[in-house]
Coordinates of C-alpha atoms in Angstrom, one line a residue:
Chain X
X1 CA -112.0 21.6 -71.4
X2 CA -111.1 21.0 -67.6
X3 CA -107.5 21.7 -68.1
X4 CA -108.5 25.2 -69.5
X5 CA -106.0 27.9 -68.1
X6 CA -107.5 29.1 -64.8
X7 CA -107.1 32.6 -66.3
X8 CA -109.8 31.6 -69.1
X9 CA -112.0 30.5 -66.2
X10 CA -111.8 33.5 -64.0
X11 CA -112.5 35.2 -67.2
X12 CA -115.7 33.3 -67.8
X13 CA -116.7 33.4 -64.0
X14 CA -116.3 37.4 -64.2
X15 CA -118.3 37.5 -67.4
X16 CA -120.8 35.6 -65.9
X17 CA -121.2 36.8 -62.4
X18 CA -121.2 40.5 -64.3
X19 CA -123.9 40.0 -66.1
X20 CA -125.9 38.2 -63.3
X21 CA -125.4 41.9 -61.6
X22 CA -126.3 43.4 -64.6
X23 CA -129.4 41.9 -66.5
X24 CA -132.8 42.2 -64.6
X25 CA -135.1 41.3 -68.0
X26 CA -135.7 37.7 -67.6
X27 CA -135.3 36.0 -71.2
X28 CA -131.9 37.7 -71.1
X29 CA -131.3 36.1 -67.5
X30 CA -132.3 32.8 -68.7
X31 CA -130.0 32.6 -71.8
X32 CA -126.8 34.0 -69.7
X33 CA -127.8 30.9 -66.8
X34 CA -127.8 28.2 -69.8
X35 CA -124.8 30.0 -71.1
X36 CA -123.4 29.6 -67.8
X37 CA -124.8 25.9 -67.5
X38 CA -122.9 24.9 -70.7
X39 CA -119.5 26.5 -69.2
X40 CA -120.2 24.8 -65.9
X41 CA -120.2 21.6 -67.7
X42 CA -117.7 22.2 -70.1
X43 CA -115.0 23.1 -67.2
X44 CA -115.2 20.5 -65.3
X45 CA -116.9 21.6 -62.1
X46 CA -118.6 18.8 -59.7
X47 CA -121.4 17.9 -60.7
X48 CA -122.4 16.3 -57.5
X49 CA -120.8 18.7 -55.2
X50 CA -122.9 21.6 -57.5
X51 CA -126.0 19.4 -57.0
X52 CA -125.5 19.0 -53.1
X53 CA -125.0 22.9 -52.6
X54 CA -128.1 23.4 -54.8
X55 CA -130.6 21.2 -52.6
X56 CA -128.8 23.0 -49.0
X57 CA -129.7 26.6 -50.9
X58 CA -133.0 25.1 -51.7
X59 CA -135.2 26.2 -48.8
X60 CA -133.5 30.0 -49.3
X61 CA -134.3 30.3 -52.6
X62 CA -138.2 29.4 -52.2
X63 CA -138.2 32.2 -49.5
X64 CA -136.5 34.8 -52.2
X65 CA -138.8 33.8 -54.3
X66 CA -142.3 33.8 -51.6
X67 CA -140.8 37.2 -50.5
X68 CA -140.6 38.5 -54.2
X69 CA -144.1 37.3 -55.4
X70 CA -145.6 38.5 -52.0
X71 CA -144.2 42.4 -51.3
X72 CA -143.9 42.9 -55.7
X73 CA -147.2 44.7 -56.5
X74 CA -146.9 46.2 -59.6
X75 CA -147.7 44.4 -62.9
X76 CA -150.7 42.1 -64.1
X77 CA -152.3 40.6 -61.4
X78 CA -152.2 36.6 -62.1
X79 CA -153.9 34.8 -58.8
X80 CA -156.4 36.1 -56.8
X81 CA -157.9 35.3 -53.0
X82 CA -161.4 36.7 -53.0
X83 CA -160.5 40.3 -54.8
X84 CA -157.0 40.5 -53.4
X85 CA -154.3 39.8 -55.9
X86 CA -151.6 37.5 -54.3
X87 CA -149.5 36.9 -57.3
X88 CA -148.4 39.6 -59.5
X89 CA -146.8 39.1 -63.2
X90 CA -143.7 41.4 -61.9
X91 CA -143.6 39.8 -58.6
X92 CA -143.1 36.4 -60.7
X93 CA -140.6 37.8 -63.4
X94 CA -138.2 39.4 -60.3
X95 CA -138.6 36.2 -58.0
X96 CA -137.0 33.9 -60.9
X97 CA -135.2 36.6 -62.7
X98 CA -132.9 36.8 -58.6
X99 CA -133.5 32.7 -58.4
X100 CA -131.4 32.7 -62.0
X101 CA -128.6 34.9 -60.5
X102 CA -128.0 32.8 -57.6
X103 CA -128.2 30.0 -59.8
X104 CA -125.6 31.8 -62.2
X105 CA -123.1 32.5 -58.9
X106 CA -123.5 29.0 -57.6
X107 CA -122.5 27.8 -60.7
X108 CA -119.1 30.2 -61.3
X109 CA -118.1 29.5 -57.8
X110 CA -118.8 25.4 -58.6
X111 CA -116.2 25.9 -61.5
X112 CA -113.6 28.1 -59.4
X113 CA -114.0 25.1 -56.8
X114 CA -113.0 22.3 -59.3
X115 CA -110.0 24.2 -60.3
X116 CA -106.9 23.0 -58.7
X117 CA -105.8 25.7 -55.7
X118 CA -102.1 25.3 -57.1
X119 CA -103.0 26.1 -60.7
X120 CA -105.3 29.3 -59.5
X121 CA -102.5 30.7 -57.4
X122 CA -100.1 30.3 -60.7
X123 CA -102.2 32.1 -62.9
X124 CA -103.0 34.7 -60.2
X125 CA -99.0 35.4 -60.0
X126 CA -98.8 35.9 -64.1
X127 CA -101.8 38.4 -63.4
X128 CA -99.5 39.8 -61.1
X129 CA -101.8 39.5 -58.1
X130 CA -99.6 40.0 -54.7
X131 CA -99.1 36.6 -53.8
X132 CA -99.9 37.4 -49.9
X133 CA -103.7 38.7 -51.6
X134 CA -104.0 35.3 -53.1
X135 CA -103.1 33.3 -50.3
X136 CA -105.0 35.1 -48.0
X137 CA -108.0 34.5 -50.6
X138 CA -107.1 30.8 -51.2
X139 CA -106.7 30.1 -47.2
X140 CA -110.0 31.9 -46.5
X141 CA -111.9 29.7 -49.1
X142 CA -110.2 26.7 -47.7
X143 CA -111.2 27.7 -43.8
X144 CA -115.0 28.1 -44.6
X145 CA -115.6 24.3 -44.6
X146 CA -113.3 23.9 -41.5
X147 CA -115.5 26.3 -39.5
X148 CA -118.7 25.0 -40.4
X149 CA -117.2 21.5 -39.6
X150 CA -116.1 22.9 -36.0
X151 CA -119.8 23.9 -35.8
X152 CA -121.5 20.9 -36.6
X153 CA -118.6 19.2 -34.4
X154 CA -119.7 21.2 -31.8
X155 CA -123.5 20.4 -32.2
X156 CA -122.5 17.2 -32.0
X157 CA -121.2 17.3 -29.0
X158 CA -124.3 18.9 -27.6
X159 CA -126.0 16.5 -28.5
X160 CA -124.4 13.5 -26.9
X161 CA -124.6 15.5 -23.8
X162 CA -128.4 15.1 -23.7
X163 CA -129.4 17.8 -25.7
X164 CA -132.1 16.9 -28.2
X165 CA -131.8 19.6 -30.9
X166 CA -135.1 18.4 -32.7
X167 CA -137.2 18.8 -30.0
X168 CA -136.1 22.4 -29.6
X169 CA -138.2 25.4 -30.1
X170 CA -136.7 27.7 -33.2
X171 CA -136.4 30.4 -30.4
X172 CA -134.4 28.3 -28.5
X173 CA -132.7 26.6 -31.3
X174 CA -131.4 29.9 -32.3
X175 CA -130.0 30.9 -28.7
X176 CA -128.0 27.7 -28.6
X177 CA -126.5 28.5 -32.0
X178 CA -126.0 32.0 -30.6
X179 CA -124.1 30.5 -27.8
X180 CA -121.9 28.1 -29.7
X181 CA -121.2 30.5 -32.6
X182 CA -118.6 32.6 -29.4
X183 CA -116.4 29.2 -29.0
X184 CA -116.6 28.4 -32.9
X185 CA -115.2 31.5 -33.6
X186 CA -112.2 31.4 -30.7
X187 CA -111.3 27.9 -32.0
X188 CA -111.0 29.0 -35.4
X189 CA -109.1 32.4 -34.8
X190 CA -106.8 30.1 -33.1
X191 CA -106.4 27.4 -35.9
X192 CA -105.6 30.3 -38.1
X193 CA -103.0 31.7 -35.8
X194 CA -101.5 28.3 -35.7
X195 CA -101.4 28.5 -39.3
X196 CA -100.2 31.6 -39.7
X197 CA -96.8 30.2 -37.6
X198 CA -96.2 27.0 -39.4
X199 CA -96.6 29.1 -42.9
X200 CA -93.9 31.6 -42.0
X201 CA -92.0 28.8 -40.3
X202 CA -91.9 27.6 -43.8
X203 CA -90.6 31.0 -45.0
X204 CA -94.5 32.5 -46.3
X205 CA -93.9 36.4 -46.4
X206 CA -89.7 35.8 -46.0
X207 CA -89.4 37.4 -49.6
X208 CA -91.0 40.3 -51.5
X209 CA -91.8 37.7 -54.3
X210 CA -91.8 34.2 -54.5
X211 CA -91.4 31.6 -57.7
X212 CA -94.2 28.6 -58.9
X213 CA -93.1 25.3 -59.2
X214 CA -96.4 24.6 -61.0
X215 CA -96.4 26.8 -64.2
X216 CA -99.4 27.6 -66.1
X217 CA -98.9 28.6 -69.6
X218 CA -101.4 29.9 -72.0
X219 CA -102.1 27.8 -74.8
X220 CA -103.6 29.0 -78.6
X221 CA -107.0 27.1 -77.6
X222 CA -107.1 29.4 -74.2
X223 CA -106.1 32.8 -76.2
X224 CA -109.3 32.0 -78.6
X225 CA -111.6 30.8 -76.3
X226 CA -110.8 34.7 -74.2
X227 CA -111.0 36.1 -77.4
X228 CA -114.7 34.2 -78.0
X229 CA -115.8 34.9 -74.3
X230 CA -114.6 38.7 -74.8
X231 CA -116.5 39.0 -78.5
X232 CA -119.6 37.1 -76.2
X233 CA -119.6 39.6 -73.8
X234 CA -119.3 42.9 -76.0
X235 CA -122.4 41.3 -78.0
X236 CA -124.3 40.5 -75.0
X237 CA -124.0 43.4 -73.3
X238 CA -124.7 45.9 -76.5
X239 CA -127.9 43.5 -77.1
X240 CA -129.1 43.7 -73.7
X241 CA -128.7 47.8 -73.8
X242 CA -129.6 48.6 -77.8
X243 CA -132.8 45.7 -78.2
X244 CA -134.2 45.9 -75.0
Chain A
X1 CA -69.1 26.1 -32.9
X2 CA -72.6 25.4 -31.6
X3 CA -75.4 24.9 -34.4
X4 CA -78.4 26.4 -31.7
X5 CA -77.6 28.2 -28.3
X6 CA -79.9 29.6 -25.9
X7 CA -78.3 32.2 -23.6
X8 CA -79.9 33.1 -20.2
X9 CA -83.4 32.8 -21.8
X10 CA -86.2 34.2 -19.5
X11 CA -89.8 34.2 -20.7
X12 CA -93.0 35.0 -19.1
X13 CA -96.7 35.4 -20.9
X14 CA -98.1 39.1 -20.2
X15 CA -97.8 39.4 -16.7
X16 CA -98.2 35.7 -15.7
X17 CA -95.6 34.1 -14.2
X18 CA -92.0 33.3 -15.7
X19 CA -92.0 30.1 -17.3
X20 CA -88.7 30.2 -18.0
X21 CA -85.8 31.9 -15.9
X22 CA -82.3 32.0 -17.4
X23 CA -82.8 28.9 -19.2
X24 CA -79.2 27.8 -21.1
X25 CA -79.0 25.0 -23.9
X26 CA -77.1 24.5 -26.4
X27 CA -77.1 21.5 -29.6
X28 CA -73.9 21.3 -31.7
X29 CA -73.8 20.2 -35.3
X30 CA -74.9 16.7 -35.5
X31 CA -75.6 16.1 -32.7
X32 CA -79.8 14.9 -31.2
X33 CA -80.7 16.8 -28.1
X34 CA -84.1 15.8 -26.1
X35 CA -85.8 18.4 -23.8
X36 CA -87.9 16.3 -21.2
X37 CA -90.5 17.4 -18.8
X38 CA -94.0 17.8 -17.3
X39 CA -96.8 19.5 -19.2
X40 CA -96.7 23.4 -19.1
X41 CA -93.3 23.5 -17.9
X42 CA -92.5 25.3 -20.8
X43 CA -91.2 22.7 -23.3
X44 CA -93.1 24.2 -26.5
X45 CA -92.5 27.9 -25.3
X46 CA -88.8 26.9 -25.4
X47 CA -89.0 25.2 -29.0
X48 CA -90.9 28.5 -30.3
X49 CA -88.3 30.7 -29.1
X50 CA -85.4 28.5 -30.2
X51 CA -86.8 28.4 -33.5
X52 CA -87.8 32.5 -33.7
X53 CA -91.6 32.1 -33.1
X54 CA -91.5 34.0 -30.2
X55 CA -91.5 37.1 -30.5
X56 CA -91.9 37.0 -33.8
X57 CA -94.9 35.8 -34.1
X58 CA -96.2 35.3 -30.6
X59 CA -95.5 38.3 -27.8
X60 CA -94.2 37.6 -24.3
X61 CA -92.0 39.1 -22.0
X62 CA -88.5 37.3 -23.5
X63 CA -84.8 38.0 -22.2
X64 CA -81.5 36.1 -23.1
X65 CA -80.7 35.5 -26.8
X66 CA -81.0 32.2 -29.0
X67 CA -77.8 32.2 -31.3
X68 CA -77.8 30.0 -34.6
X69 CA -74.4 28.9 -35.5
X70 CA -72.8 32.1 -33.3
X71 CA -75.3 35.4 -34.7
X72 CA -77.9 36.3 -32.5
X73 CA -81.1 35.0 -33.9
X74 CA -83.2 38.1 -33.9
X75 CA -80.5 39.6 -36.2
X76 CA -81.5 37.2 -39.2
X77 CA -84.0 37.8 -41.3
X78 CA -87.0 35.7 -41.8
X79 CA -85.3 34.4 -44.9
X80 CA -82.3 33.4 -43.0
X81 CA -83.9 31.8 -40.5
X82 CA -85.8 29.1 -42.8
X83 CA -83.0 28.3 -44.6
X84 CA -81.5 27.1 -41.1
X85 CA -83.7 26.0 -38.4
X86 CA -86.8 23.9 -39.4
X87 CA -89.7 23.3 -37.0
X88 CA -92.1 19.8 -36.9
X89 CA -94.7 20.3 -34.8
X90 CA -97.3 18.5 -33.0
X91 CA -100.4 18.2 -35.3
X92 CA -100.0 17.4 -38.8
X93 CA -103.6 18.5 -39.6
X94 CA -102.3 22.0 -39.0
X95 CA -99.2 21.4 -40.9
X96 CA -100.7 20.8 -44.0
X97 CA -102.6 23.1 -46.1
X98 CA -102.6 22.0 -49.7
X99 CA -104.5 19.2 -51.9
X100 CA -101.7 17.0 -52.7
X101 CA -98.4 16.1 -51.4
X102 CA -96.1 17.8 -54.0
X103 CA -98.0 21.3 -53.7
X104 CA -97.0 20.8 -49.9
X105 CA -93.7 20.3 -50.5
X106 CA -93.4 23.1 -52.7
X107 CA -94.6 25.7 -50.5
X108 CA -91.2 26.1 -48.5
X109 CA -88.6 26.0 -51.6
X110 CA -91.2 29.0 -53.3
X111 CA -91.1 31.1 -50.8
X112 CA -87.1 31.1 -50.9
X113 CA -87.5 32.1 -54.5
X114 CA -85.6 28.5 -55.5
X115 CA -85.9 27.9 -59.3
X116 CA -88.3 25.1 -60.6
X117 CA -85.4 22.5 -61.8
X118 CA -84.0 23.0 -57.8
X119 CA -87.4 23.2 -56.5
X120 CA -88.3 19.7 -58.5
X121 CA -85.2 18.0 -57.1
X122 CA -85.8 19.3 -53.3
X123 CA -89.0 17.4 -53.4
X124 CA -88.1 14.0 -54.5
X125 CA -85.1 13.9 -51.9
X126 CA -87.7 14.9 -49.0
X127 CA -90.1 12.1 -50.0
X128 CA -87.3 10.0 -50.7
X129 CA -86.3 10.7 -47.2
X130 CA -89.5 10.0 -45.7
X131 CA -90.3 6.9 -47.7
X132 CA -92.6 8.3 -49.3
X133 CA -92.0 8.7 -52.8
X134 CA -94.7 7.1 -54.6
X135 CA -97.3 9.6 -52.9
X136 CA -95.8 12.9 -54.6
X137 CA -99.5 13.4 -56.5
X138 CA -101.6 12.0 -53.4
X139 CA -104.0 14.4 -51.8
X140 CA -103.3 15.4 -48.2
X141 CA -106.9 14.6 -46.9
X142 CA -106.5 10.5 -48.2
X143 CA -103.1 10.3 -46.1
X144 CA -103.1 8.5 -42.3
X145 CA -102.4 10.8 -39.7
X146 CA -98.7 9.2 -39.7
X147 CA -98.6 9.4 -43.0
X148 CA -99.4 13.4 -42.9
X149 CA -96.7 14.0 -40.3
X150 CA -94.1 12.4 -42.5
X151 CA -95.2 14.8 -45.0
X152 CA -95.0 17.6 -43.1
X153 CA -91.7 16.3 -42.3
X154 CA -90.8 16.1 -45.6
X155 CA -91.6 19.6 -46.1
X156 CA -89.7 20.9 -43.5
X157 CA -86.4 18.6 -45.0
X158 CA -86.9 20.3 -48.1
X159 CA -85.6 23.7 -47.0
X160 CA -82.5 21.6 -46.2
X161 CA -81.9 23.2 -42.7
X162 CA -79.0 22.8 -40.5
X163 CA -81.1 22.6 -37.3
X164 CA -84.6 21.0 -37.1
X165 CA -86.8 21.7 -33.9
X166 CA -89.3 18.9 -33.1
X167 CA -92.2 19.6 -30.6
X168 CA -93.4 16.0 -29.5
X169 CA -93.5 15.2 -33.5
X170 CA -93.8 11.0 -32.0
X171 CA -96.8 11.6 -30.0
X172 CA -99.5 10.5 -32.8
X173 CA -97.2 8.6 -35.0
X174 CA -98.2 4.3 -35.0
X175 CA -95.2 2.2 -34.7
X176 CA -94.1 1.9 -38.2
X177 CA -94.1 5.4 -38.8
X178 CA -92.1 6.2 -35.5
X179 CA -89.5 3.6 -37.0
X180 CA -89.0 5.5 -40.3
X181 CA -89.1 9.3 -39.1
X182 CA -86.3 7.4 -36.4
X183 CA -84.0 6.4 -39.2
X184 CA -84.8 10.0 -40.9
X185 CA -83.2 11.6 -38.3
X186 CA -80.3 9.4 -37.4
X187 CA -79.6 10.0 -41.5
X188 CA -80.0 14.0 -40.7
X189 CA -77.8 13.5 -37.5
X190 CA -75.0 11.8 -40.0
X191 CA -75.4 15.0 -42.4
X192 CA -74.4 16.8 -39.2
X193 CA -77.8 17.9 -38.9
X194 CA -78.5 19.6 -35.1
X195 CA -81.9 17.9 -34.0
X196 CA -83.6 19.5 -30.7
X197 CA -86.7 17.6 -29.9
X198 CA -89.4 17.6 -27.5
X199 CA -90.1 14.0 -26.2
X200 CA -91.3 12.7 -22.9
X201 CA -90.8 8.8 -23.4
X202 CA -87.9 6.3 -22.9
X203 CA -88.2 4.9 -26.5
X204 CA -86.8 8.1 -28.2
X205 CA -83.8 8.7 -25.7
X206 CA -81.8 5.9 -28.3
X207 CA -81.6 8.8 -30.9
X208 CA -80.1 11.3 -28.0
X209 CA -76.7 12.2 -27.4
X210 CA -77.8 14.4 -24.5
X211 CA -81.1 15.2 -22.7
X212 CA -82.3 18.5 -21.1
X213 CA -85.2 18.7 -18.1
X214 CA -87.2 21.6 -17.9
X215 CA -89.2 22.0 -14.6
X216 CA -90.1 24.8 -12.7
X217 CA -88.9 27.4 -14.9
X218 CA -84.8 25.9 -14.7
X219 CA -83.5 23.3 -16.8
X220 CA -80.8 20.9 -16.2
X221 CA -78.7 18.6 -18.3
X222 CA -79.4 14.6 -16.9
X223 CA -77.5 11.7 -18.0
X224 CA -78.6 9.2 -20.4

């Protein structure tokens, strides 16, 4: 199933990621996250990498989650300190119901990052995306890791000048980070400028259009498995709004 | 004819001072030219504007004119311009952008709107070229840093242009890389390829046929 068109997989990712936005009632949450669990599988995304992303997001979801149960008040009340109620049913049901949709978008973005760049660019130009909208989508996702590793490279660097960063306060911690995040961002405006030059020196932008050497072709198995995921989504959606 | 002429060429940054002042070069058709000289006297300033970076892409304060093969450079359209003067530079890191080795290659013949079947044959001849063949489906990241700049050589050779700019392309190569890009470009010079490189050290001047000093803003021809 990895070598699924990419189109069949931006499908899926929009089905998904659409009814993330749209479903707030938790059993349908949790069916659309194992739905999405079973495509996530199916299509090939890393497993590991998916795993590793999880455990960094970690810490930010059990804050979404403590912020949820803690400023949610309506609902049955299910702990209590003294008389106060600390834990509300609602306060529960919305903390995991907005853990589930970050769950669901880690997951669609795991499958879109196991897709080959090549093979994603192909399919967007027989979608008839501009091509300089899918480039400058394509370079974007590929700079995020470059800039975070120019940050850590920079911490780094900090720290073999003497700098202990766990012996910091958070106050301070967070006026060093301020401080780096002005050089961070010059070095990587530059890198991209660089870029920009050897792409056009290659002839990027010469032409209105441009051809694919790599040519993605829909096959029988990828027109039924849209039609499937389009059939899915009609049904899901008309449950969610007629059977509430 | 002369492949690549600069004419009177003065450049300065903003309002800094000129870097270059009336600055005249020239490379004919097979033939390897080497422009010498001390950092920031201008060398990669001079390969930018012979290859149509600046101004196209960075500003400055330019006068002269670059010709390629007799028109005025700035007459040609991007387009035009690929198709004749490819430019190496310094860091293959920055030259490379996609997961594997053919995708790379690719990338310049696309944007020229070449069809697959000429697209498919443009890339085994650059690899070929580069000795690199067996690496077509490799991804970038695994490659040495020799290794990458062969690549990105490669992918300049597969737009087939009739002047290649290189802007110090030896300075991170090992020794056995250095050998091979050597004997690509000796092969270029015999398919009357121009070459105009950037190189500061003795070792390369074996590939020249004339060398250029840049200091000061002037440059002057020196014998080999």
């Amino acid at each position: 199933m990895s070598r699924v068109d990419p189109r069949v997989k931006l499908f899926w990712v929009m089905l998904c990621t659409s009814g993330a936005l749209i479903f707030v009632r938790l059993p349908w949450m949790a069916g659309l996250l194992l739905f999405c669990r079973l495509g996530t599988f199916s299509f090939g995304a890393d497993r590991k990498a998916l795993r590793g992303r999880l455990a960094r997001f970690l810490p930010l979801f059990l804050l979404i989650l403590l912020v949820h149960i803690v400023f949610v008040r309506t609902g049955t009340p299910l702990l209590f300190i003294r008389k106060y109620p600390i834990v509300t049913f609602d306060g529960l049901m919305r903390g995991a119901t907005t853990l589930m949709r970050f769950f669901i978008i880690l997951c669609s973005a795991a499958v879109m990052a196991g897709e080959n760049t090549r093979r994603v660019l192909a399919a967007f130009s027989k979608m008839k995306v501009p091509y300089l909208f899918s480039f400058m989508l394509m370079i974007a996702l590929r700079f995020l890791p470059t800039f975070s590793t120019s940050f850590s490279d920079a911490l780094i660097a900090l720290q073999l000048r003497g700098v202990e960063l766990k012996r910091l306060s958070l106050v301070k911690k967070l006026r060093l980070y301020r401080d780096l995040l002005l050089p961070v961002v010059a070095d990587a405006v530059v890198k991209s400028r660089v870029l920009a030059v050897v792409m056009e020196a290659r002839g990027f932008g010469a032409m209105p259009r441009r051809t694919s050497y790599l040519e993605v072709r829909m096959t029988l198995r990828d027109w039924v498995l849209t039609g499937v995921l389009f059939v899915l989504g009609i049904v899901a959606l008309g449950g969610y709004y007629f059977f509430p | 004819m002369n492949a690549l002429e600069g004419r009177q060429i003065s450049f300065s940054y903003g309002r800094g001072k000129t870097l270059l002042s009336q600055v005249d070069f020239y490379v004919q058709p097979g033939e390897c030219v080497i422009l010498q000289g001390p950092s920031g006297s201008g060398k990669t300033t001079l390969c930018h504007i012979a290859g149509g970076i600046i101004p196209r892409s960075f500003s400055g304060d330019l006068e002269g004119e670059v010709l390629l093969f007799g028109t005025p450079l700035h007459s040609l359209s991007l387009a035009d311009v690929v198709k004749n003067v490819g430019i190496l530079f310094q860091n293959p890191d920055s030259q490379l952008f996609f997961p594997t080795v053919e995708d790379e290659l690719a990338f310049g013949p696309e944007n020229l709107c070449l069809p697959r079947e000429e697209i498919a044959l443009r890339i085994a001849e650059a690899l070929d070229a580069v000795e690199m063949s067996s690496f077509r489906l490799v991804e970038t990241d695994t490659l040495s840093h020799g290794q990458k700049q062969r690549i990105a050589l490669a992918a300049v050779l597969a737009l087939r242009p009739r002047v290649l700019i290189l802007d110090e392309a030896f300075s991170q190569l090992d020794t056995a890389s250095t050998a091979i890009v050597k004997g690509v470009l000796r092969r270029q010079k015999e398919l009357g390829q121009a070459i105009f490189m950037v190189e500061n050290g003795e070792e390369h001047l074996e590939l020249a046929e004339r060398v250029y000093e840049l200091q000061g803003g002037q440059i002057r021809e020196v014998a080999l």
